[in-house]
CSV table of C-alpha atoms in Angstrom, one decimal:
chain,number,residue,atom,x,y,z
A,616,UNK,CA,37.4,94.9,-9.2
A,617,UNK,CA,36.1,91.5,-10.7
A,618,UNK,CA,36.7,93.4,-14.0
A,619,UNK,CA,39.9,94.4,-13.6
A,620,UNK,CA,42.2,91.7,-15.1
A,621,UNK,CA,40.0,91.0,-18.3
A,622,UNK,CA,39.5,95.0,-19.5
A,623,UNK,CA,42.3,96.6,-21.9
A,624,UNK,CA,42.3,100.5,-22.5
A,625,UNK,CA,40.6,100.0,-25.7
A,626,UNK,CA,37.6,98.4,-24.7
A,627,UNK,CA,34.6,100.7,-24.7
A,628,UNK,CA,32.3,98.6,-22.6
A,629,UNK,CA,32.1,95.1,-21.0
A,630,UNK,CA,30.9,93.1,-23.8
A,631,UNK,CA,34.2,94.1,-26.1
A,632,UNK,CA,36.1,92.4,-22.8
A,633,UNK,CA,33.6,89.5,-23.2
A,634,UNK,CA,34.2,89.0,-27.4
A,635,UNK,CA,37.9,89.2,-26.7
A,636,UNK,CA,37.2,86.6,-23.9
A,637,UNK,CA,35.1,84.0,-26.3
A,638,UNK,CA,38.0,84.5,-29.1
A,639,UNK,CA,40.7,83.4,-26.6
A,640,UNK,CA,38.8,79.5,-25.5
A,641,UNK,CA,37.4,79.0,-29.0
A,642,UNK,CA,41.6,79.7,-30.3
A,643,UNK,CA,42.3,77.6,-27.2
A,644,UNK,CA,39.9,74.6,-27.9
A,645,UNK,CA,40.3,74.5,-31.6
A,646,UNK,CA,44.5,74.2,-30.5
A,647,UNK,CA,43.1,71.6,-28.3
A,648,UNK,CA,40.6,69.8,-31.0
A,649,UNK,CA,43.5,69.7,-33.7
A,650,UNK,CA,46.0,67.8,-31.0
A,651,UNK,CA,43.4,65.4,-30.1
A,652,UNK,CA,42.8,65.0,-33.9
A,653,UNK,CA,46.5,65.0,-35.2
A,654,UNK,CA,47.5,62.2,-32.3
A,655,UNK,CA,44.5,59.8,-33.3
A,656,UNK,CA,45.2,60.3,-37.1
A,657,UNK,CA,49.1,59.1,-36.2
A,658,UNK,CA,48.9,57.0,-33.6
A,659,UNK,CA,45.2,55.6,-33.4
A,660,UNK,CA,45.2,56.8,-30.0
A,661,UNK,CA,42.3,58.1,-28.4
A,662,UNK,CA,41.9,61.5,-26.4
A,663,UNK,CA,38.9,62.5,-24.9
A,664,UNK,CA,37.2,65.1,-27.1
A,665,UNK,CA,37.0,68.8,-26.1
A,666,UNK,CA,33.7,69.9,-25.4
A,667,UNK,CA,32.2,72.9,-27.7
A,668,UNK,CA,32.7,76.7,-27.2
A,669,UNK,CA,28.6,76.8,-26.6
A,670,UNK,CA,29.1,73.6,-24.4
A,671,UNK,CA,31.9,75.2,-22.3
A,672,UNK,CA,29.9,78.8,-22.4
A,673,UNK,CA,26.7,77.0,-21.4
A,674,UNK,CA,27.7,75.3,-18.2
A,675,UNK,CA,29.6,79.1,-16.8
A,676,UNK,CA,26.6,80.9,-17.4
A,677,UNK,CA,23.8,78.6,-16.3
A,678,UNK,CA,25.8,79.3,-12.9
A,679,UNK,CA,29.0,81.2,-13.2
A,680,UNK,CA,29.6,81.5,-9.2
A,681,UNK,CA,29.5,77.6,-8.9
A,682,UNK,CA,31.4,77.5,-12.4
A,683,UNK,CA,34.3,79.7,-11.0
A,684,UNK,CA,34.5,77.4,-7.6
A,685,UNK,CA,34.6,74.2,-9.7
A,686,UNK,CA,37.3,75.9,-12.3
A,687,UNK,CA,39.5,76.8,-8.8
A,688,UNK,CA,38.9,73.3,-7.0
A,689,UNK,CA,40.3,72.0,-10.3
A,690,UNK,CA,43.4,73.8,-11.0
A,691,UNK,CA,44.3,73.4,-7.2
A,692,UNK,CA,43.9,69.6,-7.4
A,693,UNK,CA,45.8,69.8,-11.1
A,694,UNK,CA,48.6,72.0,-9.6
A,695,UNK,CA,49.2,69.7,-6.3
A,696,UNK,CA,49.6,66.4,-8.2
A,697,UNK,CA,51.9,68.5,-10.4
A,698,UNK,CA,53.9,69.0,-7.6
A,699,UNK,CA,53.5,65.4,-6.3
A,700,UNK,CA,54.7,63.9,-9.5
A,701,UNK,CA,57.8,66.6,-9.8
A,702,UNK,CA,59.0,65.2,-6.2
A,703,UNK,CA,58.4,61.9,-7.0
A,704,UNK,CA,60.0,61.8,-9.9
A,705,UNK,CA,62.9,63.7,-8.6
A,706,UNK,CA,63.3,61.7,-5.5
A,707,UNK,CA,62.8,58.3,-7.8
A,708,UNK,CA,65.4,59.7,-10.1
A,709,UNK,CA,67.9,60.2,-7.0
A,710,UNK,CA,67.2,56.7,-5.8
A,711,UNK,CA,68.1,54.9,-9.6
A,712,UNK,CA,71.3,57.0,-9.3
A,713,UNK,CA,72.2,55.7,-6.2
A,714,UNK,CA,71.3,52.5,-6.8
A,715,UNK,CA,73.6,52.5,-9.9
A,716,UNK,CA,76.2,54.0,-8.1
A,717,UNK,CA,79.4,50.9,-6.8
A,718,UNK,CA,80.1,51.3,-3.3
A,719,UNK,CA,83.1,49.0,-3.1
A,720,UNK,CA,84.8,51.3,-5.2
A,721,UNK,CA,89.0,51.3,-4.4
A,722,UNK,CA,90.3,54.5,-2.7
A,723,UNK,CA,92.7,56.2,-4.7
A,724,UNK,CA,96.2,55.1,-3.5
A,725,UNK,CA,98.3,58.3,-1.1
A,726,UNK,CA,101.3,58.7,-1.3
A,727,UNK,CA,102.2,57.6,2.3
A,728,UNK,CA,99.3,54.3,1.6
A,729,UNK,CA,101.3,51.0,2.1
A,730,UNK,CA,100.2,47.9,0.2
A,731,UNK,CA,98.3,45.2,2.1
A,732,UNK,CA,100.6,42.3,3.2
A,733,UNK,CA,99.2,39.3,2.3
A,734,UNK,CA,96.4,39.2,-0.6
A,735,UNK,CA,93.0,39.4,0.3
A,736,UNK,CA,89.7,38.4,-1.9
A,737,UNK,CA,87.2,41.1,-3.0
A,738,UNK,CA,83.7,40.1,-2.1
A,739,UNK,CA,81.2,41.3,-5.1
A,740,UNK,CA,79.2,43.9,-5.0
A,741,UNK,CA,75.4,43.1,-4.1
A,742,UNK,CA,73.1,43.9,-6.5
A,743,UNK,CA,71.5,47.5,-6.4
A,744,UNK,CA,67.9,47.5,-5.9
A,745,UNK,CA,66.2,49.3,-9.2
A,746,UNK,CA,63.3,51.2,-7.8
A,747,UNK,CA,62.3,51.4,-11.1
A,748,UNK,CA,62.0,47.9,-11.3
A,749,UNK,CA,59.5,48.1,-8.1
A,750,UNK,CA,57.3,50.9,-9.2
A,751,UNK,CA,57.3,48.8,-12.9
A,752,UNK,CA,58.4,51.5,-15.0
A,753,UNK,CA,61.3,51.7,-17.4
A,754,UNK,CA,61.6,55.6,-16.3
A,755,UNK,CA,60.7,58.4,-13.6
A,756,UNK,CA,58.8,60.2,-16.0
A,757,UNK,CA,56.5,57.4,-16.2
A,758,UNK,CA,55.9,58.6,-12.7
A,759,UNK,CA,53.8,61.6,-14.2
A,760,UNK,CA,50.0,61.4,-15.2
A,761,UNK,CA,48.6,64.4,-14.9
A,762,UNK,CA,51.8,66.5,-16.1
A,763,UNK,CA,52.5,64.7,-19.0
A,764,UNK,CA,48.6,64.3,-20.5
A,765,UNK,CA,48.4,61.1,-20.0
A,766,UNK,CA,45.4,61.7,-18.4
A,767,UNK,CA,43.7,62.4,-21.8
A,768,UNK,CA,43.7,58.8,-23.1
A,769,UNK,CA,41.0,56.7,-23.2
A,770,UNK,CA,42.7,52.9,-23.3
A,771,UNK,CA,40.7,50.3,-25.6
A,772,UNK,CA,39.3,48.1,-21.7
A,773,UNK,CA,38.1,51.7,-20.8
A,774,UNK,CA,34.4,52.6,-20.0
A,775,UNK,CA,33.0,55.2,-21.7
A,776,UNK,CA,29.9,56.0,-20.3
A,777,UNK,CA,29.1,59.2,-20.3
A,778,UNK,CA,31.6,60.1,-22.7
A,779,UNK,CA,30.9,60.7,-26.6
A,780,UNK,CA,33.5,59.2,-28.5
A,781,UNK,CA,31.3,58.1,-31.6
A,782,UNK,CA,34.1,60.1,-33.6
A,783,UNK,CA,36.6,57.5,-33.1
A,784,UNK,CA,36.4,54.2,-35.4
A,785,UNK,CA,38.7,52.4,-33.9
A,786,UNK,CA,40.0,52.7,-29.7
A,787,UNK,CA,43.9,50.9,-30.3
A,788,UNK,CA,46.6,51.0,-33.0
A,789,UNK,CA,46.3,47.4,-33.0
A,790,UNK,CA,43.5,45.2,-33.7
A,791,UNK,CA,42.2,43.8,-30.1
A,792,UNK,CA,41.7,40.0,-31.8
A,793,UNK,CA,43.9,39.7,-34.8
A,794,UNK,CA,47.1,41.8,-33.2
A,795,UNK,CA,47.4,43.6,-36.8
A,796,UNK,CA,47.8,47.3,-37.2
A,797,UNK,CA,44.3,49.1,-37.8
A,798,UNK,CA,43.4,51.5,-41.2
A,799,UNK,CA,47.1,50.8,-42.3
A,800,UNK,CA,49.3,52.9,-40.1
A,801,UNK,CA,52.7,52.1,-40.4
A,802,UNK,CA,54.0,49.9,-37.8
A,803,UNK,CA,56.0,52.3,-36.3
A,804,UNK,CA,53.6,54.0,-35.3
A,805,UNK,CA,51.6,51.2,-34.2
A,806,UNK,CA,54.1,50.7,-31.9
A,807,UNK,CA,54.9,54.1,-31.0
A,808,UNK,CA,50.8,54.0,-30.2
A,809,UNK,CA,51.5,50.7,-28.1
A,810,UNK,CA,53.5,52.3,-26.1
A,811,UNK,CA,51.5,55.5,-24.8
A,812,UNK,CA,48.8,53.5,-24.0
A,813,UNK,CA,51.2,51.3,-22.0
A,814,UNK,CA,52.7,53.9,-20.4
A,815,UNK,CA,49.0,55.6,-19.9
A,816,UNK,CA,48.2,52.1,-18.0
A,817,UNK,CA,51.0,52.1,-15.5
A,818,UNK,CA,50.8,56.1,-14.8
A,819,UNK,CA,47.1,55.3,-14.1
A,820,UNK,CA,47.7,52.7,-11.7
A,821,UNK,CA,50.6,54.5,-10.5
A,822,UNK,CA,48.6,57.7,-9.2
A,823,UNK,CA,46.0,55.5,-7.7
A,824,UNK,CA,48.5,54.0,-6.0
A,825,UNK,CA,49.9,57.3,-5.2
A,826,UNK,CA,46.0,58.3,-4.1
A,827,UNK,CA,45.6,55.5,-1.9
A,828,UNK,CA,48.6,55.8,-0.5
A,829,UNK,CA,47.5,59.7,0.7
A,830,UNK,CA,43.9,58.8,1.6
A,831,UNK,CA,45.4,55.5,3.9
């Protein structure tokens, strides 16, 4: 039953599932709309705009089999570079702890251990690699794109074609000539602004790294 997972007892025919159904994404996209909103306001950082209930309601019912199939092809590719990024991160994490970890670390002396007999020199340790340091980010979680919404952020160099955006006045918390803070946020939050779009560069070059690196 197609139905089945969207009717409640209390529903006395389909179009009481359907009401119930438009309530839930226009609750979901104003949520959505007031984040995009509130982080812009702070930060002057811009998120690519929701589209409208009638927009969203439009494009299912002009052809809902093709809709569904395009819904599903997305959440699988959204849920697989979830994944990806989780096992990245985790294995990237486990590398930076190695790395950090001395290896010419002195054995705990035993009881029966006798004392060398004539003095010997300790070589240095070699430096640990940072892995960090190779994928250019100050942290795994830099490592995720999709997962962390970073995905959302239009940077300042970024076309827009195609994308409505008239809304925003201004695309950086900084002015791209003079350097000065724009509409006189604070400077912390200039920065704070600096730095998601920052970190929005390097997890977008990251995962087309990470893309290339599948499609190779």
């Amino acid at each position: 039953d197609k139905y089945g997972p969207f009717i409640i007892p209390s529903d006395t025919c389909l179009q009481d599932a359907r009401k119930r159904l438009h309530i839930a994404l226009e609750q979901t996209r104003q949520l959505r709309e007031a984040f995009t909103d509130r982080v812009y306001g702070k930060y002057r950082v811009c998120l690519i705009p929701p589209c409208s209930t009638e927009q969203i309601l439009s494009r299912i019912l002009s052809d809902p089999q093709q809709a569904s199939k395009q819904l599903e092809h997305q959440i699988s590719l959204v849920n697989d570079e979830k994944s990806m990024e989780k096992k990245e991160a985790s294995k990237l994490n486990a590398e930076v702890l190695a790395a950090g970890t001395p290896t010419n670390v002195p054995a705990t002396a035993g009881e029966n251990q006798q004392p060398p007999s004539t003095p010997t020199t300790a070589s240095p340790p070699a430096t640990p690699i940072n892995p960090l340091e190779i994928m250019n980010a100050e942290n795994a979680e830099q490592l995720m794109y999709i997962s962390a919404g970073l995905s959302l952020i239009v940077l300042p160099e970024q076309d827009t074609t195609g994308l409505d955006i008239s809304r925003y006045t201004d695309r950086s918390p900084v002015h791209p000539v003079t350097g000065q803070r724009v509409k006189g946020i604070s400077a912390a939050a200039a920065a704070a602004g600096e730095v998601m779009l920052d970190r929005a560069r390097k997890a977008s070059a990251m995962r087309d790294e990470r893309i290339r690196r599948k499609t190779a």
